[in-house]
Coordinates of C-alpha atoms and ligand atoms in Angstrom, one line a residue:
X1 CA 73.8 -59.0 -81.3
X2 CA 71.6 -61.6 -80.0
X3 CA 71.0 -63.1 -83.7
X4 CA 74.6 -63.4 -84.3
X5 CA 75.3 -64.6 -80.6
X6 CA 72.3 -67.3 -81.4
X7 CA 74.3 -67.6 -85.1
X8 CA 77.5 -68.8 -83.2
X9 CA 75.9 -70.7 -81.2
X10 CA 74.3 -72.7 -83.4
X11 CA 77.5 -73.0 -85.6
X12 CA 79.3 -74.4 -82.6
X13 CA 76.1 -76.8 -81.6
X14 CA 76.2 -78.2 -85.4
X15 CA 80.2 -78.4 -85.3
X16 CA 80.0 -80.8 -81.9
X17 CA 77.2 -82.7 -83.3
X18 CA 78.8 -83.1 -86.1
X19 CA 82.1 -84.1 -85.0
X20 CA 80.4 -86.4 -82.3
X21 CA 78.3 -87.8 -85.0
X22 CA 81.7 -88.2 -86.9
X23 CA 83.1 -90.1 -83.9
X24 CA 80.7 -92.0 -83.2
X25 CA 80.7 -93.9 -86.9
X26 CA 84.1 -94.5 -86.6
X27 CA 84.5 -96.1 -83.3
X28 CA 81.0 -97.7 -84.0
X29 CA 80.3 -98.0 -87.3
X30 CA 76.8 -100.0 -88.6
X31 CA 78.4 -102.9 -90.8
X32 CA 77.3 -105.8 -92.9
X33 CA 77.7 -108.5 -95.1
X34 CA 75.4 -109.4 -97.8
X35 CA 74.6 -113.1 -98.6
X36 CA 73.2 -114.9 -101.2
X37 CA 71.7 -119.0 -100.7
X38 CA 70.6 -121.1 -103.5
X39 CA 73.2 -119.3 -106.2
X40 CA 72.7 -120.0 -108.9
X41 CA 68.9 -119.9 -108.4
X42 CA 66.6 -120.8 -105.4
X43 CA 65.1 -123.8 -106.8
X44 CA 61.0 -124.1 -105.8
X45 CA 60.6 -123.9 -109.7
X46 CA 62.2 -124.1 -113.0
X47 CA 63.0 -121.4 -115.1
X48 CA 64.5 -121.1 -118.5
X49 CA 68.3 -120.7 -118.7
X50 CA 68.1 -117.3 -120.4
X51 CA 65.9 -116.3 -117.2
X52 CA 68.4 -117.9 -114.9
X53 CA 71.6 -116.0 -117.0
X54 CA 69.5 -112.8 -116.5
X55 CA 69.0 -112.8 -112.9
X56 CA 72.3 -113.6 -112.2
X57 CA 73.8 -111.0 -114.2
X58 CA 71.3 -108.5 -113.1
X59 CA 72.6 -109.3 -109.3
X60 CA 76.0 -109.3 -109.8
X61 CA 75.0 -105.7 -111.9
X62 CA 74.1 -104.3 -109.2
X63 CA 76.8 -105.6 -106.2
X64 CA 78.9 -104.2 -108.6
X65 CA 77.8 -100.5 -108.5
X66 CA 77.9 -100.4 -105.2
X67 CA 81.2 -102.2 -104.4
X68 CA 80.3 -104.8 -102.7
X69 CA 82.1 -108.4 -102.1
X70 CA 78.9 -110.7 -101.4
X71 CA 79.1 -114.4 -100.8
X72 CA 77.2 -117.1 -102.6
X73 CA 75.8 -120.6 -101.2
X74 CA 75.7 -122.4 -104.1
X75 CA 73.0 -124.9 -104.3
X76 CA 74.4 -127.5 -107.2
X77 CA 71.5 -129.9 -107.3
X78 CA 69.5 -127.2 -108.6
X79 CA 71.5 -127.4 -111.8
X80 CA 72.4 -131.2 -111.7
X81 CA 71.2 -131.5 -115.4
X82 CA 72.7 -128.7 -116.8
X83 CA 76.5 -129.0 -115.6
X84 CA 77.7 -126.3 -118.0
X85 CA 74.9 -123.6 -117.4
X86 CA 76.0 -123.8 -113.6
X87 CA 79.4 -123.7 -114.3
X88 CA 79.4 -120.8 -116.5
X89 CA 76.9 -118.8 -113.6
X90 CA 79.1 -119.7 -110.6
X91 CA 82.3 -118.4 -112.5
X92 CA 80.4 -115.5 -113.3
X93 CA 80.0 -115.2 -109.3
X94 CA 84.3 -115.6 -108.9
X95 CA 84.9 -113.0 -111.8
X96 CA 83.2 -110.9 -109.9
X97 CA 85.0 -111.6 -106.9
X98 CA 82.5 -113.1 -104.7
X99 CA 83.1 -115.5 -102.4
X100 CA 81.1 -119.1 -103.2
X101 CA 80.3 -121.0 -100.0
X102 CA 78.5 -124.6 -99.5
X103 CA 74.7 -125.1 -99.0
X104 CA 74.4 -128.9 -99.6
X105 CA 73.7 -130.8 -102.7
X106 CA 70.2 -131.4 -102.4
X107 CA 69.1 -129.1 -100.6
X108 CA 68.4 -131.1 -97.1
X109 CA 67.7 -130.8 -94.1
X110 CA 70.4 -131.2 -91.3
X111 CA 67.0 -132.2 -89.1
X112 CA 66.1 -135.0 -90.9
X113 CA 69.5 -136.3 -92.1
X114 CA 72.1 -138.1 -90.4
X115 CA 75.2 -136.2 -89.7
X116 CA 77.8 -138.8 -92.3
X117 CA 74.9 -138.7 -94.9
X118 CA 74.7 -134.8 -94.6
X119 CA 78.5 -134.3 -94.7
X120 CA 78.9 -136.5 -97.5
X121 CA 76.5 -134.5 -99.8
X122 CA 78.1 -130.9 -98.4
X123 CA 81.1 -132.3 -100.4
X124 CA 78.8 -133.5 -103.0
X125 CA 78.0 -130.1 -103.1
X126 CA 81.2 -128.8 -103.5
X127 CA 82.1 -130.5 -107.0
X128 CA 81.6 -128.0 -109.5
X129 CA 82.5 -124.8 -107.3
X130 CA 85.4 -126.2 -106.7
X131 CA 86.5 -126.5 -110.1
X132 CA 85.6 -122.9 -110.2
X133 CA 87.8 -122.2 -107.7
X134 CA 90.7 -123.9 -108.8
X135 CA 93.3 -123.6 -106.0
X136 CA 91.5 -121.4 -104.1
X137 CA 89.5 -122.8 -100.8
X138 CA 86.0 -123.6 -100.0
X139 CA 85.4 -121.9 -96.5
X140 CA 81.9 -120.7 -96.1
X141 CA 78.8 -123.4 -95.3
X142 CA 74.8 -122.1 -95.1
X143 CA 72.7 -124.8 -93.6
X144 CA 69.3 -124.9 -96.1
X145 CA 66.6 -124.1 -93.9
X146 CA 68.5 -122.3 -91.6
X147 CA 68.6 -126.2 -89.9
X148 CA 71.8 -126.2 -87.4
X149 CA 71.2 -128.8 -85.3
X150 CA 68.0 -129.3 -83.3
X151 CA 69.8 -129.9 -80.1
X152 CA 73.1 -128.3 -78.5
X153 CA 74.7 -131.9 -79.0
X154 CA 73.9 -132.3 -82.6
X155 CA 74.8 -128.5 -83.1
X156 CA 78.2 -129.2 -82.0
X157 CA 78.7 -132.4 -83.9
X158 CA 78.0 -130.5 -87.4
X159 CA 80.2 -127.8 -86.3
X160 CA 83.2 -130.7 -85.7
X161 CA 82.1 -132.3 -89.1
X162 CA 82.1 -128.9 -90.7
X163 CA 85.5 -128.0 -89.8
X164 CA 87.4 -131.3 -90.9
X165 CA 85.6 -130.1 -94.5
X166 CA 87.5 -126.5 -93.7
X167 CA 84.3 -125.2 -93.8
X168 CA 82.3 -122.6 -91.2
X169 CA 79.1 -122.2 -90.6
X170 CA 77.3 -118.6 -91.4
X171 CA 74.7 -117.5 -89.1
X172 CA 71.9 -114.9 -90.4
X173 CA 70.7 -112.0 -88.2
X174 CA 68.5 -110.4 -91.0
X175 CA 66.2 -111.9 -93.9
X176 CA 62.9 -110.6 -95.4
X177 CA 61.4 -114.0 -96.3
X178 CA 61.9 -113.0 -100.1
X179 CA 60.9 -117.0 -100.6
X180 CA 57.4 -116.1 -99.7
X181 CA 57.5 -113.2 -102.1
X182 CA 59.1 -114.2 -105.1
X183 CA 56.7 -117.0 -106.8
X184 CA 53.7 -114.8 -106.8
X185 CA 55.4 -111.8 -108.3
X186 CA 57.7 -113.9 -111.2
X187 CA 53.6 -115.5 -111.7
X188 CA 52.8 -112.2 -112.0
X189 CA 55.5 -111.2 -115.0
X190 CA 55.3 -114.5 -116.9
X191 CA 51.8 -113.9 -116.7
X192 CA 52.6 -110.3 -118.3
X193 CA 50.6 -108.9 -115.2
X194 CA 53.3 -105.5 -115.5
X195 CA 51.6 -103.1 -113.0
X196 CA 50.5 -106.1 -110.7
X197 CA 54.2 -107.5 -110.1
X198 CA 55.4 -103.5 -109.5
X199 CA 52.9 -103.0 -106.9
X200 CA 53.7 -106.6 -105.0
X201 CA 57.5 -105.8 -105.6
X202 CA 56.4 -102.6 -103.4
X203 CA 55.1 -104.6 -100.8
X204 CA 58.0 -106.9 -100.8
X205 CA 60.3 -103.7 -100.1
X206 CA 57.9 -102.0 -97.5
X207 CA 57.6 -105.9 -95.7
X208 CA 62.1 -105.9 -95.6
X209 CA 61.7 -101.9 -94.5
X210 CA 59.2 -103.4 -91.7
X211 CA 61.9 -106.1 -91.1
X212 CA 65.0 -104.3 -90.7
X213 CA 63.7 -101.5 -88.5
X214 CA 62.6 -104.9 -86.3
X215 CA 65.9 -106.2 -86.2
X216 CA 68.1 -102.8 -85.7
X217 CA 65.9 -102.4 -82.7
X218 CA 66.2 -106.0 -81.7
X219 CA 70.3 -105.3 -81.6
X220 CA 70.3 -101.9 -80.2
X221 CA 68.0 -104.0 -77.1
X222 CA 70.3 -106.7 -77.1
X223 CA 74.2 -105.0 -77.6
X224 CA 75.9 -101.8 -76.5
X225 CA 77.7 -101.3 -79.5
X226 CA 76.4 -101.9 -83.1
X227 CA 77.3 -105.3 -84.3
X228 CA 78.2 -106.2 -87.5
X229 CA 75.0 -107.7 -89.5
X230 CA 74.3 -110.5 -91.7
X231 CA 71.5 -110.3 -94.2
X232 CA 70.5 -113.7 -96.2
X233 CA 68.8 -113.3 -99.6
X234 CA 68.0 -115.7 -102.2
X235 CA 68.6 -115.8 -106.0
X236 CA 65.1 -115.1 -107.6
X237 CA 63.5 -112.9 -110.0
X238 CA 61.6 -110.6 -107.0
X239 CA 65.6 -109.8 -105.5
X240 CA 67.1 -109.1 -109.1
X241 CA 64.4 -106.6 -109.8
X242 CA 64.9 -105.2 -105.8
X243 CA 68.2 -105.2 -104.4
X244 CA 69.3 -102.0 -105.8
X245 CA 66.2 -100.4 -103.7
X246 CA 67.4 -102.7 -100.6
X247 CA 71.0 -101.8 -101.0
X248 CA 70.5 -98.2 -100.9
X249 CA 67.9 -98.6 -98.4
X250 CA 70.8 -99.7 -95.8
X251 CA 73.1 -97.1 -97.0
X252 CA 70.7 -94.7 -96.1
X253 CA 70.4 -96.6 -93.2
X254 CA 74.0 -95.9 -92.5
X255 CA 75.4 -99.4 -93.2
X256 CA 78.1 -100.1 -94.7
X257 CA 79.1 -103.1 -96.7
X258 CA 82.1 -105.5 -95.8
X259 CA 83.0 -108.9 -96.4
X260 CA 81.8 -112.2 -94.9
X261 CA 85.3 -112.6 -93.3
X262 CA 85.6 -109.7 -91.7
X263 CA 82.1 -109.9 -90.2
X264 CA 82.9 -113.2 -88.7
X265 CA 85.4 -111.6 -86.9
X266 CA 83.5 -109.6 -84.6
X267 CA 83.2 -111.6 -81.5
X268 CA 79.2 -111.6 -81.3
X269 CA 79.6 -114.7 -83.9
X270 CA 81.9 -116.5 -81.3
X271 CA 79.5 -116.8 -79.0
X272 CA 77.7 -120.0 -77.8
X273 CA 74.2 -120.4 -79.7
X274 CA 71.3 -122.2 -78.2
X275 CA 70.1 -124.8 -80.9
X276 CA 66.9 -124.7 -82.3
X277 CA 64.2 -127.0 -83.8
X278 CA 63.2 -124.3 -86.3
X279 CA 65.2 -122.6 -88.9
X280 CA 65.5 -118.9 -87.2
X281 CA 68.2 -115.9 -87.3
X282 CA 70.7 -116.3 -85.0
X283 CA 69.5 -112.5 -83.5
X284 CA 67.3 -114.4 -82.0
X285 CA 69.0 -117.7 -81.2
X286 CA 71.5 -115.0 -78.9
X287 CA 68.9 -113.4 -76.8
X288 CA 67.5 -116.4 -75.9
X289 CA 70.7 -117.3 -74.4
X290 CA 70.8 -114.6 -72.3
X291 CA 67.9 -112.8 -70.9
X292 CA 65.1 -112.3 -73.7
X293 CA 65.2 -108.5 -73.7
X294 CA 63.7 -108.3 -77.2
X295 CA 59.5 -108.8 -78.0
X296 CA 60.1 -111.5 -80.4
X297 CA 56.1 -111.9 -81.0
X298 CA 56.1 -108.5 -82.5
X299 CA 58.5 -109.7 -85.5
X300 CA 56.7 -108.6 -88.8
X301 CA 55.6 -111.4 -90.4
X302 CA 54.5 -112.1 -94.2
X303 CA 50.5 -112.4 -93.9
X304 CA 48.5 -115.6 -94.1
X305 CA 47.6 -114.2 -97.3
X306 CA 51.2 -113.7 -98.8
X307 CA 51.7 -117.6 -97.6
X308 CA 48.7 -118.8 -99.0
X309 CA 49.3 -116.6 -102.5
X310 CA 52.6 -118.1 -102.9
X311 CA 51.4 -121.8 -101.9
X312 CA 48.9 -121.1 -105.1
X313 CA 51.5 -119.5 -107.3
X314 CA 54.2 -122.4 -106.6
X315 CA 51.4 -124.5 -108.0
X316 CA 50.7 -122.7 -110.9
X317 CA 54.6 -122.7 -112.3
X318 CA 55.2 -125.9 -111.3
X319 CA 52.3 -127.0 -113.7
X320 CA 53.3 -123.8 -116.8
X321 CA 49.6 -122.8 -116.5
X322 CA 49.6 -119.2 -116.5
Ligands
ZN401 ZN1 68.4 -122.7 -99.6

């Protein structure tokens, strides 16, 4: 009697968390969007376009199995010399129904540029997407260096600029620093190093699991309610070979994925940001408008090692000796 009274007990216990649990991801559900900069390739060194082809096709691979709608920032100087081969990648992105958003020509620094100067090459930037996108609009911009104006003043003077180009800017509130990782580990393969670059790409992904427990604990400090996320990525070799591990990481997670758009929506990006001298998320950029509630110092950070290895291995593909 007691066993099946402890039995119905239980049933009912697991029904109600269930059906809480049910609740609770509906009127709260974990979302995010999942952006690319520097499509069609981030640009530190050069590749062949065979390389470039399959890293592209291996990302848009694996969006594709699980359904997502990513957006690109499409870095055009990358490619300036071979128009074609950037054409044919960024339609590949469109095809596949991504959206392609703006990250500047050349790749500069909002910082260190004057604001006329910086709009001109966004719309420099712009030429061949455009193309891609026939009639369709341009409407997404990602400063490079995460560079949004250094002073509340400046800040709002891009955003004016930005919006007589149609264009919005996309904050970030999650990022691994893949840029650190990914010359040391494509080093690694050209160099035919197999097991070597397998065991760094497992670093990589236990450094973004050290990253995104950070900054779901950062926003459950900071909101009541789940807000939608925005993780930044960039094209590489290390992120073609790893974002089916990532991706299923945040559905295990509970995420799931929308689109840019509908991100944008949720009021948290409405919000006044306080500028910054530094290219930081904008997780962080929030709390320090209101009441720093989050340890910032404790952020996981790539080691002085992982700096210094990529510093070396930039070096050594800049020059082809492997
Ligand atoms: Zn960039």
């Amino acid at each position: 009697m007691f066993i099946i009274k402890l039995i119905h007990v239980s049933i009912v216990a697991y029904a109600c968390l269930a059906s809480l649990c049910v609740d609770a991801r509906e009127h709260h559900p974990k979302s995010i969007s999942i952006t690319f900069d520097d499509v069609p390739i981030h640009g530190e060194f050069t590749l062949p376009a065979q390389s470039l082809k399959d890293i592209n096709q291996q990302l848009l691979d694996t969006l594709k199995k699980y359904k997502i709608q990513a957006t690109g920032f499409v870095n055009e100087g990358h490619l300036k010399n071979d128009p074609k081969l950037l054409q044919s990648l960024l339609s590949d992105w469109h095809k596949h129904g991504h959206e392609l958003g703006n990250h500047t020509f050349s790749h500069i620094s909002y910082h260190k540029t004057e604001l006329d100067t910086y709009l001109a090459d966004i719309q420099k930037g712009a030429t061949t997407t455009q193309t891609v996108l026939g009639k369709q609009k341009q409407k997404f911009f990602r400063p490079p260096y995460l560079h949004a104006g250094d002073t509340n003043a400046s800040q709002q003077m891009l955003d004016k600029g930005l919006e007589k180009l149609g264009l919005r800017l996309v904050p970030v509130t999650m990022e691994n620093a893949d840029y650190v990782f990914d010359a040391p580990y494509t080093a690694k393969l050209q160099n035919k190093q197999m097991a070597a670059a397998n065991t760094y790409k497992q670093q990589y992904l236990t450094f973004t699991e050290q990253r995104l427990d950070f900054y779901e604990s950062a926003s459950a400090k900071m909101f009541d309610k789940p807000v939608p996320h925005i993780l930044m990525l960039h094209v590489n070799q290390l992120n073609a070979d790893s974002l089916d591990s990532i991706l299923m990481s945040l559905q295990s997670r509970g995420y799931h994925f929308q689109s840019l758009e509908k991100t944008l929506q949720h009021p948290v990006y409405s919000q006044p940001t306080q500028a910054f001298k530094f290219g930081i998320h904008w997780l962080f950029r929030w709390d320090k408008s209101k009441e720093n509630k989050v340890k910032w110092a404790t952020e996981p950070e790539p080691s002085a090692e992982a700096f210094a290895e990529h510093q070396q291995a930039i070096t050594t593909l800049k020059n082809g000796k492997l």
